PDB file of C-alpha atoms in Angstrom:
ATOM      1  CA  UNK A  25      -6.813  28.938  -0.457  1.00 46.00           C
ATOM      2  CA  UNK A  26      -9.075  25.859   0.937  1.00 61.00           C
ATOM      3  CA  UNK A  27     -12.057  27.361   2.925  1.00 72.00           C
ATOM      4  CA  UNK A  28     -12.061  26.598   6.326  1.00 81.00           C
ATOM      5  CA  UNK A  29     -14.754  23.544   5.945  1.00 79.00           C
ATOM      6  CA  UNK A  30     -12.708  22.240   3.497  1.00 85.00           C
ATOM      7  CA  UNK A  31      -9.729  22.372   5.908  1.00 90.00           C
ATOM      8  CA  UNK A  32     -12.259  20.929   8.829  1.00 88.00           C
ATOM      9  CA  UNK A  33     -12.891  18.144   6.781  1.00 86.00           C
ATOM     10  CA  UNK A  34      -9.902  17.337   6.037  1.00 91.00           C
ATOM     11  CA  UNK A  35      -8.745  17.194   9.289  1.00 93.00           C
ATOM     12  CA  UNK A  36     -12.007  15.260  10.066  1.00 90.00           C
ATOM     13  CA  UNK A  37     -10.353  12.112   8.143  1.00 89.00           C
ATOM     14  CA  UNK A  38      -7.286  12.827   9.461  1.00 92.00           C
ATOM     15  CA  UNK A  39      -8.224  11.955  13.214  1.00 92.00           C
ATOM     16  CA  UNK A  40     -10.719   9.121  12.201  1.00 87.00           C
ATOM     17  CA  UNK A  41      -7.982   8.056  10.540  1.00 88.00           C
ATOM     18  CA  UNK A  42      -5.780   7.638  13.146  1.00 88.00           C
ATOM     19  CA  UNK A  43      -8.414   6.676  15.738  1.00 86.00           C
ATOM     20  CA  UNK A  44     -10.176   4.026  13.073  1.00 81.00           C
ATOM     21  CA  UNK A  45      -6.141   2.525  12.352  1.00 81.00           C
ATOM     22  CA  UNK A  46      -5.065   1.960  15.846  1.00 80.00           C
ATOM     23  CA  UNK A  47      -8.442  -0.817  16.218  1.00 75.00           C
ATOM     24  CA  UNK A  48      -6.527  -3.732  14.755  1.00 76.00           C
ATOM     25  CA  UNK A  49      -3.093  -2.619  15.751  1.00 81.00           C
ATOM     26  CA  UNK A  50      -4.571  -2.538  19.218  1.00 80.00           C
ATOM     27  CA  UNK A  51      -6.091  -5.981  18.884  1.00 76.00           C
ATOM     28  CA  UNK A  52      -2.450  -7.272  18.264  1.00 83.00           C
ATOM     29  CA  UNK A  53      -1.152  -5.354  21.016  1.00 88.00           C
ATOM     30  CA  UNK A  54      -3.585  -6.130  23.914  1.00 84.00           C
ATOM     31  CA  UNK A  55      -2.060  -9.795  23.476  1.00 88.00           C
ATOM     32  CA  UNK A  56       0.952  -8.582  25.318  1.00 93.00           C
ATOM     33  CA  UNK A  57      -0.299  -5.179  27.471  1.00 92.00           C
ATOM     34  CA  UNK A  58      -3.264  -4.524  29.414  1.00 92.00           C
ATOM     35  CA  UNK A  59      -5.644  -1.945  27.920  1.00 88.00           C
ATOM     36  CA  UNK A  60      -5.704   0.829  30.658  1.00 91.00           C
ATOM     37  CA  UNK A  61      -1.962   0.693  31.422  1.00 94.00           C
ATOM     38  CA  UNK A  62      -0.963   1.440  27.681  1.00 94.00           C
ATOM     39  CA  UNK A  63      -3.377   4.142  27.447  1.00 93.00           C
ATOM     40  CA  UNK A  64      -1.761   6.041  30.410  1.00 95.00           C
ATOM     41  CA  UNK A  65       1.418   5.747  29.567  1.00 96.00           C
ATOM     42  CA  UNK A  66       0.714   6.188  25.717  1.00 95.00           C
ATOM     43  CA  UNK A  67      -1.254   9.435  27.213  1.00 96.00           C
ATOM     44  CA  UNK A  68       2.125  10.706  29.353  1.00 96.00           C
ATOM     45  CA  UNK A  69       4.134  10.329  26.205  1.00 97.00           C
ATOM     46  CA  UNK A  70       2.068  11.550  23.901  1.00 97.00           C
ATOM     47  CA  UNK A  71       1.901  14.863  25.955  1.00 97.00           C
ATOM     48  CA  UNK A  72       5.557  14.720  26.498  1.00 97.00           C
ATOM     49  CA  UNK A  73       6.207  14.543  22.710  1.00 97.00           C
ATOM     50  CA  UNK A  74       3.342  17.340  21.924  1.00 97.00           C
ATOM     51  CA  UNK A  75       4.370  19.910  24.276  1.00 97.00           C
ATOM     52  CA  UNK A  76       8.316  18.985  22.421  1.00 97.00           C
ATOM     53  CA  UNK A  77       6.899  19.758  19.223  1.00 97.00           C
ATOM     54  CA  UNK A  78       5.220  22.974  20.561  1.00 97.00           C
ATOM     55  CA  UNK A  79       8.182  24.351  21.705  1.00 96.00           C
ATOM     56  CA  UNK A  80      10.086  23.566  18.315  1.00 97.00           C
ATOM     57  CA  UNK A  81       7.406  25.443  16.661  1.00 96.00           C
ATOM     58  CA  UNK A  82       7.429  28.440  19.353  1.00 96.00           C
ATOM     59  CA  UNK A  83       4.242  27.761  20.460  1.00 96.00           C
ATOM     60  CA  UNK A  84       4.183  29.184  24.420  1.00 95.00           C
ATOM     61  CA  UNK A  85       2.812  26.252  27.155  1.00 96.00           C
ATOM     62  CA  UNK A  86       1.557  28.658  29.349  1.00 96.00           C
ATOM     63  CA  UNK A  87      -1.909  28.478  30.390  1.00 96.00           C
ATOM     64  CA  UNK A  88      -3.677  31.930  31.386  1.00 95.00           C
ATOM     65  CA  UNK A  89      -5.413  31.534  34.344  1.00 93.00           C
ATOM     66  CA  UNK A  90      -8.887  31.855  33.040  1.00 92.00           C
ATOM     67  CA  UNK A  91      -8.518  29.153  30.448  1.00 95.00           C
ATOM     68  CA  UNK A  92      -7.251  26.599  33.136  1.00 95.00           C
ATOM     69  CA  UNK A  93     -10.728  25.624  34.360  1.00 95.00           C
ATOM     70  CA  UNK A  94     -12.093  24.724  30.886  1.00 95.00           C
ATOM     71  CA  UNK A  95      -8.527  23.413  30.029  1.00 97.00           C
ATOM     72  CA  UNK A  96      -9.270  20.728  32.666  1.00 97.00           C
ATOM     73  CA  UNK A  97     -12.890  20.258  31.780  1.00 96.00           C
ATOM     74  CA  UNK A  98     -11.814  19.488  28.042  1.00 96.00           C
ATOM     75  CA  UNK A  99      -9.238  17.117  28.969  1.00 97.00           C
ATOM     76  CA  UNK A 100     -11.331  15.289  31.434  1.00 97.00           C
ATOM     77  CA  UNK A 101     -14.222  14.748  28.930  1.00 96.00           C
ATOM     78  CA  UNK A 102     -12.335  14.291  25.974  1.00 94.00           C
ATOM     79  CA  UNK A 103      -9.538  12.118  27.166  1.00 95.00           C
ATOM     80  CA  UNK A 104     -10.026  10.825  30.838  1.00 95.00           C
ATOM     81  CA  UNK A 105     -13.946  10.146  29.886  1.00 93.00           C
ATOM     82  CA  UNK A 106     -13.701   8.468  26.846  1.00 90.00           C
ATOM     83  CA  UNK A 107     -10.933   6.416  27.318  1.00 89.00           C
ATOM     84  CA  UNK A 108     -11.365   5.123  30.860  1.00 88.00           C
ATOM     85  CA  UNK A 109     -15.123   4.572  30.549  1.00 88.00           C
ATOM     86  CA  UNK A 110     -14.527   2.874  27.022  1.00 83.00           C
ATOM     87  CA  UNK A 111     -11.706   0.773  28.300  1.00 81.00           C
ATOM     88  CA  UNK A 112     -13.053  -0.380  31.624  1.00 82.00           C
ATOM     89  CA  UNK A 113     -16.447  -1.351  29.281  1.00 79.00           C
ATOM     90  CA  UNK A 114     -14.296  -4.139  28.312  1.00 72.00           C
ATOM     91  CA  UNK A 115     -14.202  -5.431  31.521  1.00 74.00           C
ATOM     92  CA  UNK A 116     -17.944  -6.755  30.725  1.00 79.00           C
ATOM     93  CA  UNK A 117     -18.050  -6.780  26.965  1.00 70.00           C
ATOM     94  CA  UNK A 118     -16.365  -8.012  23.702  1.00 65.00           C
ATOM     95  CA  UNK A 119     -14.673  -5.239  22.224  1.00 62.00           C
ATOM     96  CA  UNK A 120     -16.800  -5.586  19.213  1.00 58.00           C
ATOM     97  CA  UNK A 121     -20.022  -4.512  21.097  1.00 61.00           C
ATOM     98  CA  UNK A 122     -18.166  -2.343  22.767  1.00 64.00           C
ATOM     99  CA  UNK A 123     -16.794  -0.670  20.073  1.00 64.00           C
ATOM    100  CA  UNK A 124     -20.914  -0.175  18.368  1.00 63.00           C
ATOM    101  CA  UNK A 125     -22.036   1.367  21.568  1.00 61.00           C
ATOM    102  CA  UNK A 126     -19.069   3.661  22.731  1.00 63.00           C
ATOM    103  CA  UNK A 127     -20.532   5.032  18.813  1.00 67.00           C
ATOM    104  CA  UNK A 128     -23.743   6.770  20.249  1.00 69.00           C
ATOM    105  CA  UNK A 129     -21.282   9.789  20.593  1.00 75.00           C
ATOM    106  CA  UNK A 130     -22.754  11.631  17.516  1.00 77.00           C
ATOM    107  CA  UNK A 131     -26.306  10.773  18.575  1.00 77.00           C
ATOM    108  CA  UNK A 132     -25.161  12.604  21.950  1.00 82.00           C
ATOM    109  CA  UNK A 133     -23.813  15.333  19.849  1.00 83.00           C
ATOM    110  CA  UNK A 134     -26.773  16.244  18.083  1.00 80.00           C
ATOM    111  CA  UNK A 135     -28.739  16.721  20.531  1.00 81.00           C
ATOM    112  CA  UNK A 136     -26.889  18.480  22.681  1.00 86.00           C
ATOM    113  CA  UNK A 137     -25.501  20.583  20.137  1.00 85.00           C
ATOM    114  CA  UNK A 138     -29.128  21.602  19.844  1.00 83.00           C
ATOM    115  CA  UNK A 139     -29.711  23.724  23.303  1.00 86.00           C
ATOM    116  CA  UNK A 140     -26.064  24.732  23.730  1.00 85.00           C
ATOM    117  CA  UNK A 141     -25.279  25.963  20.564  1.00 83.00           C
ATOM    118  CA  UNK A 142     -28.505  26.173  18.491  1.00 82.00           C
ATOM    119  CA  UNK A 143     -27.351  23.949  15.976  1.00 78.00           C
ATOM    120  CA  UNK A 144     -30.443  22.774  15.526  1.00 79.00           C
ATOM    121  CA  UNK A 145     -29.903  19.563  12.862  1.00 74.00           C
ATOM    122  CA  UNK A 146     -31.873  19.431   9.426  1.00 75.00           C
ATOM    123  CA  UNK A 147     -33.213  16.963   7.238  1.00 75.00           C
ATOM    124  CA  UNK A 148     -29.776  16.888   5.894  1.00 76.00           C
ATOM    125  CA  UNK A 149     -27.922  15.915   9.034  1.00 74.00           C
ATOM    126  CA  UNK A 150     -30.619  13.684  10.504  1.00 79.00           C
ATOM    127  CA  UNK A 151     -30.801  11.753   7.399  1.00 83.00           C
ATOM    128  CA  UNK A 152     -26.528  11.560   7.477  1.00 79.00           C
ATOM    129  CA  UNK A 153     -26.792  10.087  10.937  1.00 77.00           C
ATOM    130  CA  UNK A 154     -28.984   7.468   9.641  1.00 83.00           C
ATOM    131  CA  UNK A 155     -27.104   6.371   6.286  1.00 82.00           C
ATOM    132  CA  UNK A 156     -23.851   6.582   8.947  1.00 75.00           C
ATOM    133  CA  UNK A 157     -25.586   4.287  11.718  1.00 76.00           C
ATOM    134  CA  UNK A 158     -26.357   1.924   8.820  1.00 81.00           C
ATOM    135  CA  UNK A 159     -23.187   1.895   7.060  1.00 75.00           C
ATOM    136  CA  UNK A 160     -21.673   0.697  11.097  1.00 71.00           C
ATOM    137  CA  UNK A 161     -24.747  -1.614  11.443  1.00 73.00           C
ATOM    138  CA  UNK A 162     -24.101  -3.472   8.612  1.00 75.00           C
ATOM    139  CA  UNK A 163     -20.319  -3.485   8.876  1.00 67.00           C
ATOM    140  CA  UNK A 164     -20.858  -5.373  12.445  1.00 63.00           C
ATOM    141  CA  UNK A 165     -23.294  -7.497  10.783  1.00 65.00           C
ATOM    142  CA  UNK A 166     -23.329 -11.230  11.374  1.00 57.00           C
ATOM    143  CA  UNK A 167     -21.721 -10.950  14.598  1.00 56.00           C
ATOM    144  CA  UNK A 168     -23.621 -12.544  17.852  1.00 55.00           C
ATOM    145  CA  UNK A 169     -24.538  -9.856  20.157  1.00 53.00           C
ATOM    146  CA  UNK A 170     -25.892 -11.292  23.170  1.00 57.00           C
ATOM    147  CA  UNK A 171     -27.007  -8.682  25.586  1.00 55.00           C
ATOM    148  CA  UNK A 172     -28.111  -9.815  29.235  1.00 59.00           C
ATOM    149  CA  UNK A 173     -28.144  -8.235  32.208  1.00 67.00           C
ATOM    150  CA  UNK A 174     -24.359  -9.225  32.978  1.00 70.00           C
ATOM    151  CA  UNK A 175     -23.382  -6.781  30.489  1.00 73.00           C
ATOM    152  CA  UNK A 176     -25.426  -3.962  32.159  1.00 78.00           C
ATOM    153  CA  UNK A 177     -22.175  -2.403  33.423  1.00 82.00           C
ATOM    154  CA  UNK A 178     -20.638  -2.395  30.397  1.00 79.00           C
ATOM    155  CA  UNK A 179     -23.122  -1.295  28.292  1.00 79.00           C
ATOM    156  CA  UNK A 180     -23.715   2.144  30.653  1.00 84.00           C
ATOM    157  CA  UNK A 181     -20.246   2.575  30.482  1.00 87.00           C
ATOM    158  CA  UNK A 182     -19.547   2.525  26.969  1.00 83.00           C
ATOM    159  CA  UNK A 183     -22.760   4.660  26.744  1.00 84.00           C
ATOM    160  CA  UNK A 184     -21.005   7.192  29.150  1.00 91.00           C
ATOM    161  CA  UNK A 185     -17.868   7.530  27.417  1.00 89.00           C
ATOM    162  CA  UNK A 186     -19.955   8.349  24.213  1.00 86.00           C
ATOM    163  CA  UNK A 187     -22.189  10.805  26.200  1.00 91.00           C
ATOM    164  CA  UNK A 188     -18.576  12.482  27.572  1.00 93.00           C
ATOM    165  CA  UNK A 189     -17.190  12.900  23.855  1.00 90.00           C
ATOM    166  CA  UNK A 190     -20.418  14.097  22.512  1.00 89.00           C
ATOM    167  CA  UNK A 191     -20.349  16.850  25.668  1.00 93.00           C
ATOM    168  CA  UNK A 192     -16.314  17.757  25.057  1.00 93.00           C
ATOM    169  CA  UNK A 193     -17.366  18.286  21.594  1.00 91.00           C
ATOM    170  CA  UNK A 194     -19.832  20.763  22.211  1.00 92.00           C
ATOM    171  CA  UNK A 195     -18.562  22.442  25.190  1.00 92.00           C
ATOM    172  CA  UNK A 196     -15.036  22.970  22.971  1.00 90.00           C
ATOM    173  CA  UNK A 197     -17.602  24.941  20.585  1.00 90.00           C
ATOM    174  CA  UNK A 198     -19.463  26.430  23.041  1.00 90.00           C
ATOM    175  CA  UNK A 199     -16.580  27.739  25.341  1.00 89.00           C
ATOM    176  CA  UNK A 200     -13.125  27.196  22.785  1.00 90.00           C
ATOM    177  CA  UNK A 201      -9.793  26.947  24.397  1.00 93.00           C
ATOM    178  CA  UNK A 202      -7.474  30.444  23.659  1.00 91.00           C
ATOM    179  CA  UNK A 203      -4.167  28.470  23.262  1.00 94.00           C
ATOM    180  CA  UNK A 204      -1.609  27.378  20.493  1.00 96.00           C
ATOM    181  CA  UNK A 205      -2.541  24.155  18.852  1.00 95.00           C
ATOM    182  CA  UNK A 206      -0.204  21.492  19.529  1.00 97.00           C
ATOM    183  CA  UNK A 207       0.003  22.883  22.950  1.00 97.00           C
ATOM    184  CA  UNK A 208      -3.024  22.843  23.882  1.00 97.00           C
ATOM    185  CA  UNK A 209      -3.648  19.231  22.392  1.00 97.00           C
ATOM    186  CA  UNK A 210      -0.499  18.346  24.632  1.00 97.00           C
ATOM    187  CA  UNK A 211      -2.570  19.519  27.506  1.00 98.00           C
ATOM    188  CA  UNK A 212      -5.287  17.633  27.259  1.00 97.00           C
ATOM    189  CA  UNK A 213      -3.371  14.790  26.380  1.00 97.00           C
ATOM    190  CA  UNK A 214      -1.583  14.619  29.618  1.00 97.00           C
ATOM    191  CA  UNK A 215      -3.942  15.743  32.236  1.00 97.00           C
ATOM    192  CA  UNK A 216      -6.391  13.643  30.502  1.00 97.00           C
ATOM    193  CA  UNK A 217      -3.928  10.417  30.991  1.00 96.00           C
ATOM    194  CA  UNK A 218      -3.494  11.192  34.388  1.00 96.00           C
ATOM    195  CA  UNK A 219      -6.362   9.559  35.896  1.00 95.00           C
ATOM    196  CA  UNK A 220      -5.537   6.717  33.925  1.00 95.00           C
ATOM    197  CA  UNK A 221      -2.863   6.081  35.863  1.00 95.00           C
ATOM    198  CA  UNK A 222      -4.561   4.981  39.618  1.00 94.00           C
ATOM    199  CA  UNK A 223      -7.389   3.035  37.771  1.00 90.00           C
ATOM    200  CA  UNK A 224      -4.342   0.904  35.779  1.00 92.00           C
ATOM    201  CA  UNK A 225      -2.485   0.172  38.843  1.00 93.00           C
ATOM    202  CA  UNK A 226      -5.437  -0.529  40.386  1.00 91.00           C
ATOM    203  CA  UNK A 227      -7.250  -2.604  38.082  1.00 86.00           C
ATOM    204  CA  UNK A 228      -4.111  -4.366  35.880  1.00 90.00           C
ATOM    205  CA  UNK A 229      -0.357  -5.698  36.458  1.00 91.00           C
ATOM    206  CA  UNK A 230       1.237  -5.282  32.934  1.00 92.00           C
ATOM    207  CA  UNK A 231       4.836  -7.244  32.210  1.00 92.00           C
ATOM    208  CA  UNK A 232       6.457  -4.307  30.501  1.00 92.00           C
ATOM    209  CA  UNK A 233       9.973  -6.328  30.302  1.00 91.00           C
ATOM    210  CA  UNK A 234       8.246  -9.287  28.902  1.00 93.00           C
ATOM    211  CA  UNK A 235       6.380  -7.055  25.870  1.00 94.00           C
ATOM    212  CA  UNK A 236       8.186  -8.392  22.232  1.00 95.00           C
ATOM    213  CA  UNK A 237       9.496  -5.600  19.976  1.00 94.00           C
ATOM    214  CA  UNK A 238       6.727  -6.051  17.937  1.00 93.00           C
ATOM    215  CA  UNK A 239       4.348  -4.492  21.025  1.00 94.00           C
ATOM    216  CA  UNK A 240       6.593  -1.689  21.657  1.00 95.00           C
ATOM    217  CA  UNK A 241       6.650  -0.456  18.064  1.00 94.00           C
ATOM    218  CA  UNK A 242       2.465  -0.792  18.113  1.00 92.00           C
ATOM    219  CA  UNK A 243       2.976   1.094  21.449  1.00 95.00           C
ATOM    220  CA  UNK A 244       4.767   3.780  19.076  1.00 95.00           C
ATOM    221  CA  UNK A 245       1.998   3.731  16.612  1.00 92.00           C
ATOM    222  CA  UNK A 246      -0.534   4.409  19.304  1.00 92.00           C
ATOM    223  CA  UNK A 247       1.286   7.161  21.138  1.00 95.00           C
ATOM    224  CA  UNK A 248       2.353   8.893  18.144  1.00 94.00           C
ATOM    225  CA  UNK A 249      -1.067   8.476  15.842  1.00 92.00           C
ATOM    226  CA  UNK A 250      -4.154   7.875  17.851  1.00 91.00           C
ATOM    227  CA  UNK A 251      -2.959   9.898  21.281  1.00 93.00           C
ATOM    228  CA  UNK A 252      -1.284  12.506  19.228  1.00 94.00           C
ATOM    229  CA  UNK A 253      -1.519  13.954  16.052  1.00 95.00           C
ATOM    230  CA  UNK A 254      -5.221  12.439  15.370  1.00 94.00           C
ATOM    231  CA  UNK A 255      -6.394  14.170  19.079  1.00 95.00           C
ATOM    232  CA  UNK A 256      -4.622  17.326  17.310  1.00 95.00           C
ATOM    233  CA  UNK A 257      -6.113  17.090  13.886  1.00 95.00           C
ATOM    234  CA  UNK A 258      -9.456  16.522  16.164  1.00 93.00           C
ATOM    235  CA  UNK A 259      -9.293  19.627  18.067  1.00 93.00           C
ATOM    236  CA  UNK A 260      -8.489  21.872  14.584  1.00 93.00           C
ATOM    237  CA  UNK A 261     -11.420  20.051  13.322  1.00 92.00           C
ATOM    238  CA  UNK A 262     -13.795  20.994  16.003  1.00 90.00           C
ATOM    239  CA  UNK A 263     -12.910  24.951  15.496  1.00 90.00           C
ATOM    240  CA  UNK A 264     -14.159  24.662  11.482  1.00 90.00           C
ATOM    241  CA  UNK A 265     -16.854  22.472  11.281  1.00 86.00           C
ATOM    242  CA  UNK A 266     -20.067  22.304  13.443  1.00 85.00           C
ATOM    243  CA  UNK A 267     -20.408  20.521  16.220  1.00 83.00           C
ATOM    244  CA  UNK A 268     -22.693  17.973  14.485  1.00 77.00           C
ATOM    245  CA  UNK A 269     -20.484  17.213  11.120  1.00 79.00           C
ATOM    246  CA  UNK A 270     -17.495  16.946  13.283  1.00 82.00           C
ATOM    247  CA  UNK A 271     -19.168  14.011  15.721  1.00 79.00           C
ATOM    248  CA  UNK A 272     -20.324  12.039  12.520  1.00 75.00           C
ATOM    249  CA  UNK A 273     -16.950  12.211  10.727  1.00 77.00           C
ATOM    250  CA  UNK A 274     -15.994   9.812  13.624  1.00 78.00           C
ATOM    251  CA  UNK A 275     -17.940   7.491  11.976  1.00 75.00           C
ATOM    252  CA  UNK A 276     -15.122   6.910   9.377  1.00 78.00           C
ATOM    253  CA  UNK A 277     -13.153   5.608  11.976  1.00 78.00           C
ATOM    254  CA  UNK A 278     -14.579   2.079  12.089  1.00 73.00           C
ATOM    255  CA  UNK A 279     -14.073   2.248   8.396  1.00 74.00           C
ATOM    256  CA  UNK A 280     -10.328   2.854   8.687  1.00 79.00           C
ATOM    257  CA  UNK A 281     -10.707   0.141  11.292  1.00 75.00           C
ATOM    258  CA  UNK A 282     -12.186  -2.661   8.841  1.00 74.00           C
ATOM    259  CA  UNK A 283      -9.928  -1.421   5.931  1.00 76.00           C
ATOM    260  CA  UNK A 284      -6.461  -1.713   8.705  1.00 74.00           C
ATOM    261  CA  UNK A 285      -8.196  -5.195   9.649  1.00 72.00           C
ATOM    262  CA  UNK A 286      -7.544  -6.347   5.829  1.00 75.00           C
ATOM    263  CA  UNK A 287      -4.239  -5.222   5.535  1.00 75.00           C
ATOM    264  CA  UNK A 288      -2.505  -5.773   8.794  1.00 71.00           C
ATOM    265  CA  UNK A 289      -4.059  -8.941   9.940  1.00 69.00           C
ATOM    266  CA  UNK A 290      -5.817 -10.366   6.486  1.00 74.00           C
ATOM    267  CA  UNK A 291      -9.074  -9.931   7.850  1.00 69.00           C
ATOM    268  CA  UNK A 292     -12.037 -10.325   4.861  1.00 71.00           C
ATOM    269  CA  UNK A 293     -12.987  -7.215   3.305  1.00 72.00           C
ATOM    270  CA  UNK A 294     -15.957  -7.803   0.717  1.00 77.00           C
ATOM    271  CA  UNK A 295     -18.770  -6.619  -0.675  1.00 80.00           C
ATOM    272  CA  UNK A 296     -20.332  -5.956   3.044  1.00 76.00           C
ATOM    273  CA  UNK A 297     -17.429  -4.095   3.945  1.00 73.00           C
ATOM    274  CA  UNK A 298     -17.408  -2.556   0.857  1.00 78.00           C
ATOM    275  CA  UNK A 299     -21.058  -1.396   1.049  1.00 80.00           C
ATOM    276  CA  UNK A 300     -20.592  -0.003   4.560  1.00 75.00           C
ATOM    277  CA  UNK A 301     -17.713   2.164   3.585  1.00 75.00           C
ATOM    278  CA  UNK A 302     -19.946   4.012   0.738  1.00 80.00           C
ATOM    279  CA  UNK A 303     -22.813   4.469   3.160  1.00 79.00           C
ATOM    280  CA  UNK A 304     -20.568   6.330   6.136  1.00 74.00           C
ATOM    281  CA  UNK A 305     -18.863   8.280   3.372  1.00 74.00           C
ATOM    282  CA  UNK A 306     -22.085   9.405   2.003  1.00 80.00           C
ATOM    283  CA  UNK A 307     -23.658  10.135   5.011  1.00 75.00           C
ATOM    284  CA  UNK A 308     -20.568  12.276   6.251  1.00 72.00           C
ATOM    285  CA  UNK A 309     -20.909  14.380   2.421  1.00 73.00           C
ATOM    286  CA  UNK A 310     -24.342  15.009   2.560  1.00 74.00           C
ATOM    287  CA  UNK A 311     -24.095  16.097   6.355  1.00 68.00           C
ATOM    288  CA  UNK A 312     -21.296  18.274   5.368  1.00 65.00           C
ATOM    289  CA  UNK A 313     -23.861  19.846   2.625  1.00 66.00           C
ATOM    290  CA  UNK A 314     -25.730  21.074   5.462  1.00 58.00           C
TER     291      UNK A 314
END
């Protein structure tokens, strides 16, 4: 039988997997649909499908009263939080810089997972979270980051949605949801969409009847990937691995995003990408050492 690290880890790629996959399917999407309007609804069906699956594997929805308040809490840092302050960072920045910055997540992680949860980090995992921050510094390399005082806004809210993750990941150790899997991911899926819905209406005017098949099937991809089974595979992560390892196997996600890049949309993939993937995939090993 696989320990449970071994299972954590696993799970670990899954989700950055999924997350890291949907950047350049997204790209090709947000041609047609508006950012915050196809996370909502992708958030409302993804729950929708979830809590079907639950009940096909006899998994009960019901929410004891005493988990409800964390239930919320969870949902509103790990879904609500990082979405919505990621996405409406966009308003002000490329999605480029945005995607660096909304990366501070495991820095946030660290050191919060610190005081809440004495997981105080080691050489080991200090020197992880640099080789990882290097591997993402030089994928991004050569691009023209041009930070001014317009992108303030954007900047602290990128930042935000990182410091929100980083918090839902600890918190999730610290005070760990009693409910089924796929249910509870269902949960947090859809009351984390929901206040996605008033800032899309009130920020965006999507042409759903004008979207080409090709944007509905991405749509698919999204709701069924990113919004659902990588948010489960995250969750199952969380429980096996600590806090720490879990935030820096994120960092495999821009990987997946580079390596999607090259096959969906013929972006290059060289020797920089090349070098960039080693480094985040060493840095997530030796932090998984200990």
């Amino acid at each position: 039988m696989p320990s449970t690290r071994a299972v954590g880890l696993a799970l670990l790629v899954v989700s950055a997997a999924g997350w890291g996959t949907n950047w350049p399917l997204l790209k090709v999407l947000l041609r047609e649909l508006p950012p915050m309007s196809i996370r909502a609804l992708g958030c409302c069906v993804a729950a929708m499908l979830l809590a079907g699956m639950a009940r096909a594997l006899g998994q009960s929805l019901y929410v004891p009263p005493g988990q409800r308040g964390r239930l919320v809490l969870a949902a509103l840092l790990n879904v609500s939080a990082w979405m919505g302050f990621a996405t409406i960072g966009l308003v002000w920045l490329p999605s480029s810089e945005a995607s660096i910055v909304t990366y501070t997540a495991p820095i946030f992680t660290v050191l919060l997972a610190w005081p809440v949860l004495g997981e105080r980090p080691g050489w080991r995992r200090v020197l992880a979270m640099v080789i990882c921050f290097t591997g993402v510094a030089i994928l991004f390399a050569g691009q023209r980051f041009d930070v001014g005082f317009a992108k303030l806004p954007g900047i602290l809210s990128v930042i935000t949605a990182g410091f929100c993750f980083g918090l839902g990941t600890v918190l999730g150790k610290r005070l760990p949801l009693r409910l089924p899997p796929v249910a509870m991911t269902a949960w947090q899926v859809g009351i984390g969409g929901l206040p996605l819905i008033p800032i899309a209406l009130l920020l965006e005017s999507p042409q759903w009847a004008e979207a080409s098949w090709r944007a509905w099937a991405l749509f698919a991809w999204m709701t069924v990937m990113p919004l659902g089974l990588a948010y489960l595979a995250w969750f199952e992560a969380v429980k096996r691995v600590p806090a720490n390892l879990a935030s820096l196997g994120t960092m495999m996600a821009p990987m997946f995003g580079v390596a999607g890049a090259a096959l969906f949309l013929g972006e290059p993939f060289g020797p920089r990408q090349i070098a960039a993937l080693i480094l985040t995939v060493s840095g997530v090993a030796l932090a998984a050492r200990g």
